mmCIF file with all atom_site columns, C-alpha atoms in Angstrom:
data_model
loop_
_atom_site.group_PDB
_atom_site.id
_atom_site.type_symbol
_atom_site.label_atom_id
_atom_site.label_alt_id
_atom_site.label_comp_id
_atom_site.label_asym_id
_atom_site.label_entity_id
_atom_site.label_seq_id
_atom_site.pdbx_PDB_ins_code
_atom_site.Cartn_x
_atom_site.Cartn_y
_atom_site.Cartn_z
_atom_site.occupancy
_atom_site.B_iso_or_equiv
_atom_site.pdbx_formal_charge
_atom_site.auth_seq_id
_atom_site.auth_comp_id
_atom_site.auth_asym_id
_atom_site.auth_atom_id
_atom_site.pdbx_PDB_model_num
ATOM 1   C CA . UNK A 1 1   ? 21.373  15.617 12.768 1.00 0.00 ? 1   UNK A CA 1
ATOM 2   C CA . UNK A 1 2   ? 24.389  13.705 13.995 1.00 0.00 ? 2   UNK A CA 1
ATOM 3   C CA . UNK A 1 3   ? 23.476  10.091 12.597 1.00 0.00 ? 3   UNK A CA 1
ATOM 4   C CA . UNK A 1 4   ? 25.237  9.922  9.293  1.00 0.00 ? 4   UNK A CA 1
ATOM 5   C CA . UNK A 1 5   ? 22.323  6.990  8.838  1.00 0.00 ? 5   UNK A CA 1
ATOM 6   C CA . UNK A 1 6   ? 20.053  10.143 7.910  1.00 0.00 ? 6   UNK A CA 1
ATOM 7   C CA . UNK A 1 7   ? 21.525  12.029 5.736  1.00 0.00 ? 7   UNK A CA 1
ATOM 8   C CA . UNK A 1 8   ? 21.248  8.966  3.403  1.00 0.00 ? 8   UNK A CA 1
ATOM 9   C CA . UNK A 1 9   ? 17.204  9.526  4.581  1.00 0.00 ? 9   UNK A CA 1
ATOM 10  C CA . UNK A 1 10  ? 17.742  12.782 3.504  1.00 0.00 ? 10  UNK A CA 1
ATOM 11  C CA . UNK A 1 11  ? 18.768  11.955 -0.571 1.00 0.00 ? 11  UNK A CA 1
ATOM 12  C CA . UNK A 1 12  ? 16.250  9.026  -0.081 1.00 0.00 ? 12  UNK A CA 1
ATOM 13  C CA . UNK A 1 13  ? 13.145  11.921 0.732  1.00 0.00 ? 13  UNK A CA 1
ATOM 14  C CA . UNK A 1 14  ? 15.040  14.406 -2.084 1.00 0.00 ? 14  UNK A CA 1
ATOM 15  C CA . UNK A 1 15  ? 15.492  12.293 -4.946 1.00 0.00 ? 15  UNK A CA 1
ATOM 16  C CA . UNK A 1 16  ? 12.016  10.356 -4.504 1.00 0.00 ? 16  UNK A CA 1
ATOM 17  C CA . UNK A 1 17  ? 10.509  14.392 -4.535 1.00 0.00 ? 17  UNK A CA 1
ATOM 18  C CA . UNK A 1 18  ? 13.106  15.669 -7.876 1.00 0.00 ? 18  UNK A CA 1
ATOM 19  C CA . UNK A 1 19  ? 11.606  12.856 -9.253 1.00 0.00 ? 19  UNK A CA 1
ATOM 20  C CA . UNK A 1 20  ? 8.003   12.305 -8.378 1.00 0.00 ? 20  UNK A CA 1
ATOM 21  C CA . UNK A 1 21  ? 7.264   15.772 -8.917 1.00 0.00 ? 21  UNK A CA 1
ATOM 22  C CA . UNK A 1 22  ? 5.235   14.816 -5.709 1.00 0.00 ? 22  UNK A CA 1
ATOM 23  C CA . UNK A 1 23  ? 4.236   18.775 -2.882 1.00 0.00 ? 23  UNK A CA 1
ATOM 24  C CA . UNK A 1 24  ? 5.887   16.418 -0.219 1.00 0.00 ? 24  UNK A CA 1
ATOM 25  C CA . UNK A 1 25  ? 8.397   13.339 0.185  1.00 0.00 ? 25  UNK A CA 1
ATOM 26  C CA . UNK A 1 26  ? 9.661   11.634 3.476  1.00 0.00 ? 26  UNK A CA 1
ATOM 27  C CA . UNK A 1 27  ? 11.922  8.348  3.835  1.00 0.00 ? 27  UNK A CA 1
ATOM 28  C CA . UNK A 1 28  ? 10.953  6.406  7.094  1.00 0.00 ? 28  UNK A CA 1
ATOM 29  C CA . UNK A 1 29  ? 14.301  3.769  8.638  1.00 0.00 ? 29  UNK A CA 1
ATOM 30  C CA . UNK A 1 30  ? 12.521  1.260  10.658 1.00 0.00 ? 30  UNK A CA 1
ATOM 31  C CA . UNK A 1 31  ? 13.767  -0.223 13.917 1.00 0.00 ? 31  UNK A CA 1
ATOM 32  C CA . UNK A 1 32  ? 15.878  -2.855 12.343 1.00 0.00 ? 32  UNK A CA 1
ATOM 33  C CA . UNK A 1 33  ? 17.952  -0.277 9.544  1.00 0.00 ? 33  UNK A CA 1
ATOM 34  C CA . UNK A 1 34  ? 14.706  -0.874 6.479  1.00 0.00 ? 34  UNK A CA 1
ATOM 35  C CA . UNK A 1 35  ? 14.405  2.049  4.889  1.00 0.00 ? 35  UNK A CA 1
ATOM 36  C CA . UNK A 1 36  ? 10.672  3.323  3.146  1.00 0.00 ? 36  UNK A CA 1
ATOM 37  C CA . UNK A 1 37  ? 10.300  6.543  1.010  1.00 0.00 ? 37  UNK A CA 1
ATOM 38  C CA . UNK A 1 38  ? 6.045   7.807  -0.378 1.00 0.00 ? 38  UNK A CA 1
ATOM 39  C CA . UNK A 1 39  ? 4.761   11.246 -1.661 1.00 0.00 ? 39  UNK A CA 1
ATOM 40  C CA . UNK A 1 40  ? 1.641   12.571 -0.730 1.00 0.00 ? 40  UNK A CA 1
ATOM 41  C CA . UNK A 1 41  ? -1.784  11.374 -2.609 1.00 0.00 ? 41  UNK A CA 1
ATOM 42  C CA . UNK A 1 42  ? -4.101  14.278 -3.378 1.00 0.00 ? 42  UNK A CA 1
ATOM 43  C CA . UNK A 1 43  ? -6.907  12.809 -5.629 1.00 0.00 ? 43  UNK A CA 1
ATOM 44  C CA . UNK A 1 44  ? -10.682 12.970 -4.402 1.00 0.00 ? 44  UNK A CA 1
ATOM 45  C CA . UNK A 1 45  ? -11.028 10.989 -2.021 1.00 0.00 ? 45  UNK A CA 1
ATOM 46  C CA . UNK A 1 46  ? -7.732  10.268 -0.506 1.00 0.00 ? 46  UNK A CA 1
ATOM 47  C CA . UNK A 1 47  ? -4.998  12.762 1.275  1.00 0.00 ? 47  UNK A CA 1
ATOM 48  C CA . UNK A 1 48  ? -2.190  11.445 2.834  1.00 0.00 ? 48  UNK A CA 1
ATOM 49  C CA . UNK A 1 49  ? 0.750   13.867 3.487  1.00 0.00 ? 49  UNK A CA 1
ATOM 50  C CA . UNK A 1 50  ? 3.928   12.254 3.610  1.00 0.00 ? 50  UNK A CA 1
ATOM 51  C CA . UNK A 1 51  ? 4.566   11.080 6.793  1.00 0.00 ? 51  UNK A CA 1
ATOM 52  C CA . UNK A 1 52  ? 1.334   9.382  7.072  1.00 0.00 ? 52  UNK A CA 1
ATOM 53  C CA . UNK A 1 53  ? 1.365   7.965  3.981  1.00 0.00 ? 53  UNK A CA 1
ATOM 54  C CA . UNK A 1 54  ? 5.088   6.513  4.106  1.00 0.00 ? 54  UNK A CA 1
ATOM 55  C CA . UNK A 1 55  ? 4.234   5.508  7.816  1.00 0.00 ? 55  UNK A CA 1
ATOM 56  C CA . UNK A 1 56  ? 1.759   3.480  5.619  1.00 0.00 ? 56  UNK A CA 1
ATOM 57  C CA . UNK A 1 57  ? 4.318   1.054  3.392  1.00 0.00 ? 57  UNK A CA 1
ATOM 58  C CA . UNK A 1 58  ? 6.542   0.993  6.464  1.00 0.00 ? 58  UNK A CA 1
ATOM 59  C CA . UNK A 1 59  ? 3.165   -0.738 8.417  1.00 0.00 ? 59  UNK A CA 1
ATOM 60  C CA . UNK A 1 60  ? 1.969   -2.812 5.313  1.00 0.00 ? 60  UNK A CA 1
ATOM 61  C CA . UNK A 1 61  ? 5.650   -4.218 5.535  1.00 0.00 ? 61  UNK A CA 1
ATOM 62  C CA . UNK A 1 62  ? 4.891   -5.165 9.012  1.00 0.00 ? 62  UNK A CA 1
ATOM 63  C CA . UNK A 1 63  ? 7.735   -3.156 10.817 1.00 0.00 ? 63  UNK A CA 1
ATOM 64  C CA . UNK A 1 64  ? 7.848   -3.069 14.615 1.00 0.00 ? 64  UNK A CA 1
ATOM 65  C CA . UNK A 1 65  ? 9.379   0.776  15.042 1.00 0.00 ? 65  UNK A CA 1
ATOM 66  C CA . UNK A 1 66  ? 10.664  3.583  13.926 1.00 0.00 ? 66  UNK A CA 1
ATOM 67  C CA . UNK A 1 67  ? 14.237  5.588  14.007 1.00 0.00 ? 67  UNK A CA 1
ATOM 68  C CA . UNK A 1 68  ? 14.020  8.213  11.615 1.00 0.00 ? 68  UNK A CA 1
ATOM 69  C CA . UNK A 1 69  ? 11.855  10.223 9.649  1.00 0.00 ? 69  UNK A CA 1
ATOM 70  C CA . UNK A 1 70  ? 12.522  12.666 6.661  1.00 0.00 ? 70  UNK A CA 1
ATOM 71  C CA . UNK A 1 71  ? 10.473  15.333 4.596  1.00 0.00 ? 71  UNK A CA 1
ATOM 72  C CA . UNK A 1 72  ? 11.325  18.037 2.014  1.00 0.00 ? 72  UNK A CA 1
ATOM 73  C CA . UNK A 1 73  ? 9.286   19.527 -0.492 1.00 0.00 ? 73  UNK A CA 1
ATOM 74  C CA . UNK A 1 74  ? 6.340   21.082 1.961  1.00 0.00 ? 74  UNK A CA 1
ATOM 75  C CA . UNK A 1 75  ? 6.324   20.649 5.423  1.00 0.00 ? 75  UNK A CA 1
ATOM 76  C CA . UNK A 1 76  ? 3.855   17.943 5.784  1.00 0.00 ? 76  UNK A CA 1
ATOM 77  C CA . UNK A 1 77  ? 1.712   18.114 8.688  1.00 0.00 ? 77  UNK A CA 1
ATOM 78  C CA . UNK A 1 78  ? 1.469   14.638 10.700 1.00 0.00 ? 78  UNK A CA 1
ATOM 79  C CA . UNK A 1 79  ? 3.472   14.327 12.934 1.00 0.00 ? 79  UNK A CA 1
ATOM 80  C CA . UNK A 1 80  ? 0.804   13.104 15.211 1.00 0.00 ? 80  UNK A CA 1
ATOM 81  C CA . UNK A 1 81  ? 1.196   9.574  12.971 1.00 0.00 ? 81  UNK A CA 1
ATOM 82  C CA . UNK A 1 82  ? 4.528   9.156  13.669 1.00 0.00 ? 82  UNK A CA 1
ATOM 83  C CA . UNK A 1 83  ? 4.669   9.571  17.718 1.00 0.00 ? 83  UNK A CA 1
ATOM 84  C CA . UNK A 1 84  ? 1.878   7.619  17.537 1.00 0.00 ? 84  UNK A CA 1
ATOM 85  C CA . UNK A 1 85  ? 3.076   4.897  17.052 1.00 0.00 ? 85  UNK A CA 1
ATOM 86  C CA . UNK A 1 86  ? 7.120   5.220  17.655 1.00 0.00 ? 86  UNK A CA 1
ATOM 87  C CA . UNK A 1 87  ? 7.072   8.690  20.497 1.00 0.00 ? 87  UNK A CA 1
ATOM 88  C CA . UNK A 1 88  ? 11.056  7.911  20.617 1.00 0.00 ? 88  UNK A CA 1
ATOM 89  C CA . UNK A 1 89  ? 11.490  8.261  16.679 1.00 0.00 ? 89  UNK A CA 1
ATOM 90  C CA . UNK A 1 90  ? 13.765  10.759 15.297 1.00 0.00 ? 90  UNK A CA 1
ATOM 91  C CA . UNK A 1 91  ? 11.045  13.258 12.719 1.00 0.00 ? 91  UNK A CA 1
ATOM 92  C CA . UNK A 1 92  ? 13.183  15.555 10.822 1.00 0.00 ? 92  UNK A CA 1
ATOM 93  C CA . UNK A 1 93  ? 12.086  18.711 7.796  1.00 0.00 ? 93  UNK A CA 1
ATOM 94  C CA . UNK A 1 94  ? 14.696  19.332 5.096  1.00 0.00 ? 94  UNK A CA 1
ATOM 95  C CA . UNK A 1 95  ? 13.658  23.138 3.835  1.00 0.00 ? 95  UNK A CA 1
ATOM 96  C CA . UNK A 1 96  ? 14.225  24.002 0.440  1.00 0.00 ? 96  UNK A CA 1
ATOM 97  C CA . UNK A 1 97  ? 16.753  26.233 0.963  1.00 0.00 ? 97  UNK A CA 1
ATOM 98  C CA . UNK A 1 98  ? 18.717  23.925 3.185  1.00 0.00 ? 98  UNK A CA 1
ATOM 99  C CA . UNK A 1 99  ? 18.292  24.125 7.238  1.00 0.00 ? 99  UNK A CA 1
ATOM 100 C CA . UNK A 1 100 ? 16.865  20.834 9.060  1.00 0.00 ? 100 UNK A CA 1
ATOM 101 C CA . UNK A 1 101 ? 14.515  21.125 11.126 1.00 0.00 ? 101 UNK A CA 1
ATOM 102 C CA . UNK A 1 102 ? 13.404  19.271 14.254 1.00 0.00 ? 102 UNK A CA 1
ATOM 103 C CA . UNK A 1 103 ? 9.858   18.005 14.466 1.00 0.00 ? 103 UNK A CA 1
#
């Protein structure tokens, strides 16, 4: 992770995770530089991992592309949701140990 803007996404995702007490959190930067955050959603009738939730929030705001997404907490499974929308998007997972994994 060489982009300082991605480090800001790590801060957004980790602070959202800590504040919410959720299982996962993700932060997304769109192609215009706007950022979005979301946590996983789990209920009897709806299950979204953090990647799906942050993509939903960003799409509702009318994004046209994604630069980068960072997730923390437990690892979200649906990277495909991000890559289907913008194949060139960088996607990272930050483990509890602090290790950064490119997805």
